């Protein structure tokens, strides 16, 4: 939804102003660069452990342009009870479809984010929460294994390929489990 609304710059500005840690759905990857200190990974069944734990521990979730489907959020009931969900989407049929929001917002994400920036101003997220999620990221980060064990380590292979090509190459695959 953020990409379709051409709201990437506004969302990045909002994150920078507020210091709100960000997780993403698969379709939202790239809105916040993966090497940005505020990005904690993709949520869902194929997501990062850190991102999923963060989502469950958050007291406020601002969901922008996502339907929060079953591959994104497994325990919808838990989120409805434990978190305050602000669900922003241009399609009113998507809001509350899978999880009942605390605050539903129907609107174009670009417009809504611009209004949030004006309204919220320089309000910052709690520093204790930022430290907690930074510690969680370190604690849950799987180690990169680069030892020669007779098999190709895909993560290490892609890391080395990226270094060798200076990230100036495009690779494609067929659509299978490997896309995740």
XYZ file of N, CA and C in Angstrom:
540
model
N 0.802 -1.194 0.000
C 0.000 0.000 0.000
C 0.849 1.264 0.000
N 1.945 1.249 0.741
C 2.821 2.421 0.800
C 3.434 2.685 -0.570
N 3.896 1.628 -1.219
C 4.507 1.769 -2.537
C 3.476 2.222 -3.564
N 2.295 1.597 -3.557
C 1.248 1.976 -4.505
C 0.803 3.427 -4.324
N 0.874 3.904 -3.093
C 0.472 5.270 -2.791
C 1.602 6.272 -3.021
N 2.763 5.785 -3.411
C 3.947 6.636 -3.600
C 4.258 7.420 -2.320
N 4.169 6.715 -1.186
C 4.342 7.358 0.121
C 5.642 6.938 0.823
N 6.566 6.352 0.080
C 7.806 5.875 0.692
C 8.550 6.994 1.413
N 8.721 8.140 0.768
C 9.457 9.247 1.391
C 8.753 9.748 2.647
N 7.436 9.824 2.601
C 6.679 10.298 3.761
C 6.800 9.318 4.934
N 6.715 8.037 4.636
C 6.834 7.034 5.690
C 8.241 7.063 6.283
N 9.249 7.188 5.444
C 10.629 7.280 5.944
C 10.800 8.511 6.840
N 10.224 9.616 6.441
C 10.298 10.830 7.257
C 9.591 10.620 8.601
N 8.427 10.006 8.564
C 7.662 9.721 9.782
C 8.468 8.838 10.741
N 9.107 7.812 10.205
C 9.914 6.901 11.026
C 11.105 7.657 11.620
N 11.747 8.467 10.815
C 12.900 9.232 11.296
C 12.493 10.214 12.399
N 11.360 10.870 12.221
C 10.892 11.846 13.212
C 10.514 11.193 14.532
N 9.838 10.061 14.459
C 9.272 9.435 15.659
C 10.189 8.398 16.294
N 11.078 7.817 15.502
C 11.920 6.747 16.018
C 11.164 5.452 16.234
N 10.044 5.291 15.541
C 9.246 4.070 15.679
C 9.933 2.935 14.918
N 10.247 1.825 15.607
C 10.833 0.665 14.933
C 9.854 0.099 13.900
N 10.402 -0.403 12.791
C 9.580 -0.836 11.663
C 9.803 -2.307 11.352
N 8.687 -3.018 11.130
C 8.706 -4.344 10.536
C 7.895 -4.244 9.251
N 7.992 -5.246 8.404
C 7.351 -5.153 7.098
C 6.725 -6.477 6.690
N 5.723 -6.378 5.844
C 5.223 -7.559 5.148
C 6.143 -7.780 3.946
N 5.972 -8.893 3.261
C 6.792 -9.153 2.081
C 6.614 -8.062 1.036
N 5.379 -7.662 0.811
C 5.112 -6.645 -0.211
C 5.640 -5.261 0.182
N 5.889 -5.050 1.465
C 6.385 -3.749 1.920
C 7.899 -3.661 2.000
N 8.575 -4.770 1.690
C 10.034 -4.744 1.757
C 10.582 -3.668 0.815
N 11.542 -2.910 1.304
C 12.152 -1.857 0.501
C 11.669 -0.467 0.864
N 10.523 -0.377 1.531
C 10.045 0.947 1.940
C 11.068 1.560 2.894
N 11.482 0.797 3.874
C 12.578 1.183 4.760
C 13.758 0.300 4.353
N 14.907 0.887 4.030
C 16.045 0.059 3.614
C 16.378 -0.999 4.673
N 16.754 -2.180 4.222
C 17.010 -3.275 5.152
C 18.213 -3.016 6.049
N 19.100 -2.105 5.656
C 20.247 -1.793 6.512
C 19.993 -0.578 7.407
N 18.772 -0.058 7.392
C 18.410 1.065 8.258
C 18.284 0.564 9.695
N 18.800 1.337 10.643
C 18.765 0.962 12.054
C 17.343 0.797 12.585
N 16.358 1.401 11.931
C 14.971 1.312 12.395
C 14.231 0.112 11.813
N 14.862 -0.619 10.897
C 14.204 -1.764 10.263
C 14.597 -3.055 10.961
N 13.584 -3.849 11.350
C 13.817 -5.064 12.125
C 13.418 -6.336 11.394
N 13.029 -6.244 10.146
C 12.781 -7.433 9.361
C 11.332 -7.624 8.948
N 11.144 -8.705 8.215
C 9.827 -9.058 7.700
C 9.088 -9.901 8.734
N 7.785 -9.654 8.856
C 6.947 -10.433 9.762
C 6.299 -11.586 9.008
N 5.714 -12.484 9.745
C 4.944 -13.557 9.126
C 5.622 -14.905 9.221
N 4.977 -15.885 8.589
C 5.449 -17.260 8.689
C 6.829 -17.442 8.074
N 7.233 -16.597 7.146
C 8.564 -16.670 6.548
C 9.423 -15.492 6.988
N 8.985 -14.802 8.020
C 9.683 -13.611 8.479
C 10.759 -13.905 9.506
N 11.279 -12.829 10.065
C 12.337 -12.923 11.060
C 11.741 -13.068 12.447
N 12.395 -13.834 13.257
C 11.931 -14.067 14.629
C 11.815 -12.740 15.377
N 12.810 -11.898 15.241
C 12.823 -10.599 15.918
C 11.586 -9.778 15.544
N 11.272 -9.713 14.265
C 10.137 -8.918 13.799
C 8.819 -9.453 14.356
N 8.654 -10.763 14.373
C 7.421 -11.362 14.885
C 7.271 -11.137 16.389
N 8.362 -11.287 17.128
C 8.300 -11.049 18.570
C 7.968 -9.583 18.844
N 8.608 -8.684 18.111
C 8.329 -7.246 18.273
C 6.852 -6.934 18.063
N 6.310 -7.498 17.007
C 4.907 -7.232 16.690
C 4.006 -7.673 17.844
N 4.320 -8.809 18.443
C 3.506 -9.318 19.541
C 3.705 -8.546 20.840
N 4.869 -7.961 21.020
C 5.155 -7.220 22.257
C 4.778 -5.745 22.181
N 4.529 -5.239 21.005
C 4.236 -3.809 20.838
C 2.920 -3.441 21.492
N 2.892 -2.267 22.115
C 1.619 -1.813 22.681
C 0.825 -1.013 21.656
N 1.497 -0.533 20.602
C 0.831 0.191 19.523
C 1.403 -0.284 18.199
N 0.527 -0.646 17.294
C 0.937 -1.048 15.947
C 0.229 -0.140 14.958
N 1.004 0.470 14.073
C 0.428 1.276 12.994
C 0.623 0.468 11.721
N -0.444 -0.128 11.231
C -0.396 -0.962 10.031
C -0.829 -0.123 8.841
N 0.067 0.037 7.882
C -0.197 0.895 6.722
C -0.298 0.065 5.454
N -1.474 0.056 4.852
C -1.644 -0.568 3.550
C -1.451 -2.065 3.520
N -1.781 -2.735 4.592
C -1.669 -4.191 4.641
C -2.980 -4.779 5.125
N -3.286 -5.967 4.667
C -4.531 -6.595 5.102
C -4.336 -7.436 6.349
N -3.066 -7.594 6.778
C -2.752 -8.398 7.960
C -3.318 -9.812 7.828
N -2.965 -10.447 6.735
C -3.463 -11.787 6.438
C -2.856 -12.863 7.321
N -3.309 -14.100 7.120
C -2.909 -15.214 7.989
C -1.444 -15.598 7.855
N -0.780 -15.266 6.768
C 0.651 -15.555 6.647
C 1.498 -14.445 7.261
N 0.830 -13.357 7.597
C 1.515 -12.239 8.232
C 1.349 -12.294 9.736
N 0.147 -12.554 10.185
C -0.161 -12.581 11.614
C -0.875 -13.889 11.931
N -0.212 -14.734 12.714
C -0.803 -16.031 13.040
C -1.832 -15.917 14.155
N -1.528 -15.138 15.178
C -2.399 -15.051 16.340
C -3.160 -13.723 16.327
N -4.189 -13.648 15.497
C -4.932 -12.394 15.366
C -5.657 -12.034 16.656
N -6.162 -13.034 17.363
C -6.875 -12.779 18.611
C -5.948 -12.165 19.652
N -4.723 -12.667 19.696
C -3.738 -12.136 20.628
C -3.419 -10.679 20.343
N -3.329 -10.336 19.067
C -3.053 -8.940 18.711
C -4.221 -8.029 19.071
N -5.425 -8.496 18.867
C -6.597 -7.675 19.184
C -6.675 -7.370 20.676
N -6.259 -8.315 21.508
C -6.367 -8.129 22.949
C -5.186 -7.369 23.539
N -3.974 -7.628 23.030
C -2.767 -7.108 23.669
C -2.266 -5.792 23.095
N -2.643 -5.478 21.884
C -2.080 -4.317 21.215
C -3.167 -3.331 20.800
N -2.766 -2.099 20.666
C -3.650 -1.094 20.077
C -3.243 -0.997 18.609
N -4.156 -1.386 17.726
C -3.880 -1.400 16.299
C -4.515 -0.193 15.626
N -3.693 0.594 14.956
C -4.172 1.654 14.072
C -4.014 1.081 12.669
N -5.118 0.865 11.989
C -5.084 0.249 10.656
C -5.444 1.296 9.619
N -4.471 1.612 8.751
C -4.655 2.621 7.711
C -4.697 1.923 6.362
N -5.770 2.151 5.613
C -5.872 1.570 4.281
C -6.851 2.399 3.458
N -6.622 2.461 2.176
C -7.514 3.220 1.294
C -8.809 2.443 1.026
N -8.747 1.122 1.184
C -9.904 0.266 0.932
C -10.606 -0.054 2.250
N -11.782 0.498 2.485
C -12.472 0.254 3.747
C -12.789 -1.224 3.992
N -12.874 -2.028 2.926
C -13.169 -3.452 3.082
C -12.001 -4.206 3.725
N -10.790 -3.665 3.646
C -9.616 -4.333 4.226
C -9.477 -4.059 5.718
N -10.018 -2.952 6.175
C -9.889 -2.579 7.581
C -10.821 -3.442 8.425
N -10.234 -4.149 9.367
C -11.015 -5.020 10.237
C -11.362 -6.356 9.614
N -10.883 -6.608 8.411
C -11.188 -7.864 7.714
C -10.609 -9.064 8.469
N -9.382 -8.911 8.984
C -8.718 -10.007 9.687
C -8.481 -9.714 11.160
N -8.256 -8.459 11.506
C -8.029 -8.043 12.885
C -8.808 -6.751 13.114
N -9.557 -6.707 14.197
C -10.322 -5.499 14.504
C -9.378 -4.411 15.033
N -9.337 -3.262 14.362
C -8.440 -2.196 14.803
C -9.007 -1.416 15.993
N -8.115 -0.858 16.762
C -8.474 0.065 17.836
C -8.901 1.396 17.197
N -8.129 1.810 16.179
C -8.468 3.017 15.413
C -8.408 2.669 13.929
N -9.555 2.646 13.249
C -9.553 2.432 11.802
C -9.388 3.772 11.079
N -8.539 3.793 10.050
C -8.348 5.017 9.274
C -8.466 4.661 7.799
N -9.497 5.176 7.155
C -9.665 4.967 5.723
C -9.106 6.189 5.015
N -8.102 5.945 4.189
C -7.511 7.061 3.460
C -6.265 6.642 2.717
N -5.830 7.509 1.827
C -4.605 7.303 1.081
C -3.428 7.445 2.046
N -2.535 6.485 2.044
C -1.439 6.466 3.019
C -0.564 7.706 2.908
N -0.351 8.175 1.710
C 0.469 9.380 1.531
C -0.176 10.553 2.265
N -1.469 10.759 2.060
C -2.176 11.860 2.728
C -2.208 11.668 4.247
N -2.500 10.448 4.680
C -2.592 10.172 6.114
C -1.229 10.376 6.781
N -0.166 9.902 6.143
C 1.170 10.055 6.721
C 1.575 11.522 6.787
N 1.250 12.286 5.765
C 1.540 13.733 5.805
C 0.819 14.390 6.982
N -0.422 13.977 7.226
C -1.176 14.522 8.361
C -0.566 14.076 9.691
N -0.124 12.833 9.766
C 0.532 12.345 10.981
C 1.796 13.149 11.280
N 2.579 13.422 10.253
C 3.811 14.194 10.416
C 3.490 15.579 10.982
N 2.470 16.219 10.444
C 2.082 17.555 10.925
C 1.550 17.503 12.350
N 0.770 16.485 12.647
C 0.095 16.387 13.951
C 1.028 15.934 15.069
N 1.802 14.901 14.808
C 2.633 14.315 15.843
C 3.889 15.135 16.107
N 4.399 15.764 15.082
C 5.595 16.573 15.268
C 6.796 15.732 15.622
N 7.535 16.167 16.604
C 8.796 15.512 16.979
C 8.629 14.495 18.106
N 7.416 14.003 18.332
C 7.184 12.997 19.370
C 8.056 11.782 19.088
N 8.768 11.300 20.097
C 9.676 10.167 19.917
C 9.185 8.943 20.672
N 9.531 7.786 20.156
C 9.209 6.525 20.813
C 10.026 6.412 22.097
N 9.524 5.661 23.036
C 10.190 5.446 24.319
C 11.569 4.815 24.096
N 12.611 5.416 24.678
C 13.987 4.935 24.504
C 14.168 3.516 25.050
N 13.431 3.158 26.100
C 13.526 1.802 26.653
C 13.046 0.763 25.633
N 11.997 1.106 24.880
C 11.479 0.186 23.856
C 12.508 0.010 22.749
N 13.136 1.093 22.328
C 14.154 1.019 21.276
C 15.306 0.122 21.739
N 15.740 0.266 22.983
C 16.818 -0.577 23.500
C 16.374 -2.043 23.551
N 15.129 -2.262 23.976
C 14.612 -3.634 24.059
C 14.616 -4.309 22.684
N 14.171 -3.610 21.652
C 14.118 -4.231 20.322
C 15.507 -4.351 19.709
N 16.416 -3.419 20.036
C 17.796 -3.561 19.567
C 18.440 -4.802 20.191
N 18.217 -4.997 21.488
C 18.737 -6.188 22.165
C 18.117 -7.455 21.585
N 16.822 -7.396 21.294
C 16.118 -8.540 20.710
C 16.701 -8.891 19.344
N 17.011 -7.876 18.553
C 17.598 -8.110 17.224
C 18.921 -8.875 17.364
N 19.758 -8.438 18.289
C 21.053 -9.091 18.507
C 20.847 -10.524 19.011
N 19.947 -10.674 19.962
C 19.679 -11.975 20.593
C 19.123 -13.000 19.611
N 18.313 -12.568 18.654
C 17.637 -13.508 17.749
C 18.311 -13.632 16.387
N 19.350 -12.854 16.133
C 20.020 -12.898 14.825
C 20.724 -14.233 14.647
N 20.358 -14.962 13.606
C 21.041 -16.251 13.394
C 22.485 -15.998 12.963
N 23.403 -16.829 13.419
C 24.801 -16.627 13.040
C 25.019 -16.929 11.562
N 25.894 -16.171 10.945
C 26.264 -16.450 9.559
C 27.362 -17.496 9.599
N 27.060 -18.649 9.048
C 28.033 -19.742 9.038
C 28.697 -19.778 7.664
N 29.982 -19.603 7.670
C 30.677 -19.602 6.395
C 31.732 -20.696 6.305
N 31.608 -21.673 7.182
C 32.569 -22.770 7.127
C 32.247 -23.684 5.941
N 33.272 -24.347 5.468
C 33.095 -25.282 4.359
C 32.631 -26.613 4.932
N 31.351 -26.914 4.761
C 30.825 -28.186 5.257
C 30.357 -29.073 4.104
N 30.779 -28.724 2.906
C 30.425 -29.527 1.748
C 29.122 -29.116 1.090
N 28.438 -28.128 1.663
C 27.182 -27.641 1.111
C 27.274 -26.136 0.888
N 26.436 -25.617 0.025
C 26.400 -24.173 -0.220
C 25.505 -23.526 0.830
N 26.025 -22.543 1.519
C 25.244 -21.758 2.465
C 24.673 -20.570 1.684
N 23.352 -20.551 1.412
C 22.782 -19.508 0.561
C 23.022 -18.090 1.079
N 22.901 -17.899 2.386
C 23.104 -16.558 2.950
C 24.553 -16.094 2.720
N 25.498 -16.971 3.005
C 26.902 -16.629 2.826
C 27.210 -16.422 1.345
N 26.681 -17.295 0.497
C 26.904 -17.181 -0.939
C 26.433 -15.824 -1.460
N 25.206 -15.427 -1.080
C 24.673 -14.151 -1.562
C 25.426 -12.960 -0.974
N 25.871 -13.097 0.266
C 26.676 -12.029 0.875
C 27.972 -11.848 0.087
N 28.650 -12.945 -0.199
C 29.916 -12.871 -0.952
C 29.683 -12.380 -2.375
N 28.618 -12.862 -3.020
C 28.304 -12.420 -4.380
C 28.050 -10.920 -4.400
N 27.336 -10.427 -3.403
C 27.060 -8.996 -3.300
C 28.353 -8.207 -3.133
N 29.264 -8.712 -2.311
C 30.547 -8.036 -2.106
C 31.373 -8.028 -3.390
N 31.431 -9.156 -4.069
C 32.239 -9.279 -5.278
C 31.705 -8.394 -6.402
N 30.393 -8.316 -6.535
C 29.786 -7.525 -7.618
C 29.495 -6.092 -7.206
N 29.856 -5.737 -5.978
C 29.574 -4.393 -5.455
C 28.083 -4.086 -5.537
N 27.258 -5.120 -5.382
C 25.794 -5.025 -5.435
C 25.296 -4.414 -6.738
N 26.100 -4.516 -7.787
C 25.734 -3.911 -9.069
C 25.345 -4.992 -10.073
N 24.436 -5.868 -9.644
C 24.000 -6.952 -10.504
C 22.565 -7.324 -10.117
N 21.803 -7.786 -11.075
C 20.446 -8.248 -10.811
C 20.392 -9.744 -11.048
N 19.832 -10.482 -10.086
C 19.663 -11.915 -10.208
C 18.190 -12.235 -10.100
N 17.737 -13.227 -10.845
C 16.350 -13.660 -10.735
C 16.322 -15.167 -10.548
N 15.220 -15.644 -9.978
C 15.024 -17.077 -9.789
C 13.610 -17.412 -10.231
N 13.311 -18.685 -10.264
C 11.931 -19.065 -10.515
C 11.149 -18.866 -9.224
N 9.831 -19.006 -9.272
C 9.035 -18.746 -8.084
C 8.779 -20.030 -7.322
N 9.598 -20.256 -6.336
C 9.455 -21.402 -5.463
C 9.743 -20.945 -4.055
N 9.993 -21.872 -3.171
C 10.299 -21.544 -1.790
C 11.496 -20.592 -1.713
N 12.396 -20.689 -2.685
C 13.609 -19.876 -2.651
C 13.328 -18.379 -2.719
N 12.158 -17.977 -3.221
C 11.856 -16.538 -3.286
C 11.764 -15.925 -1.903
N 11.518 -16.738 -0.887
C 11.390 -16.239 0.463
C 12.732 -16.217 1.156
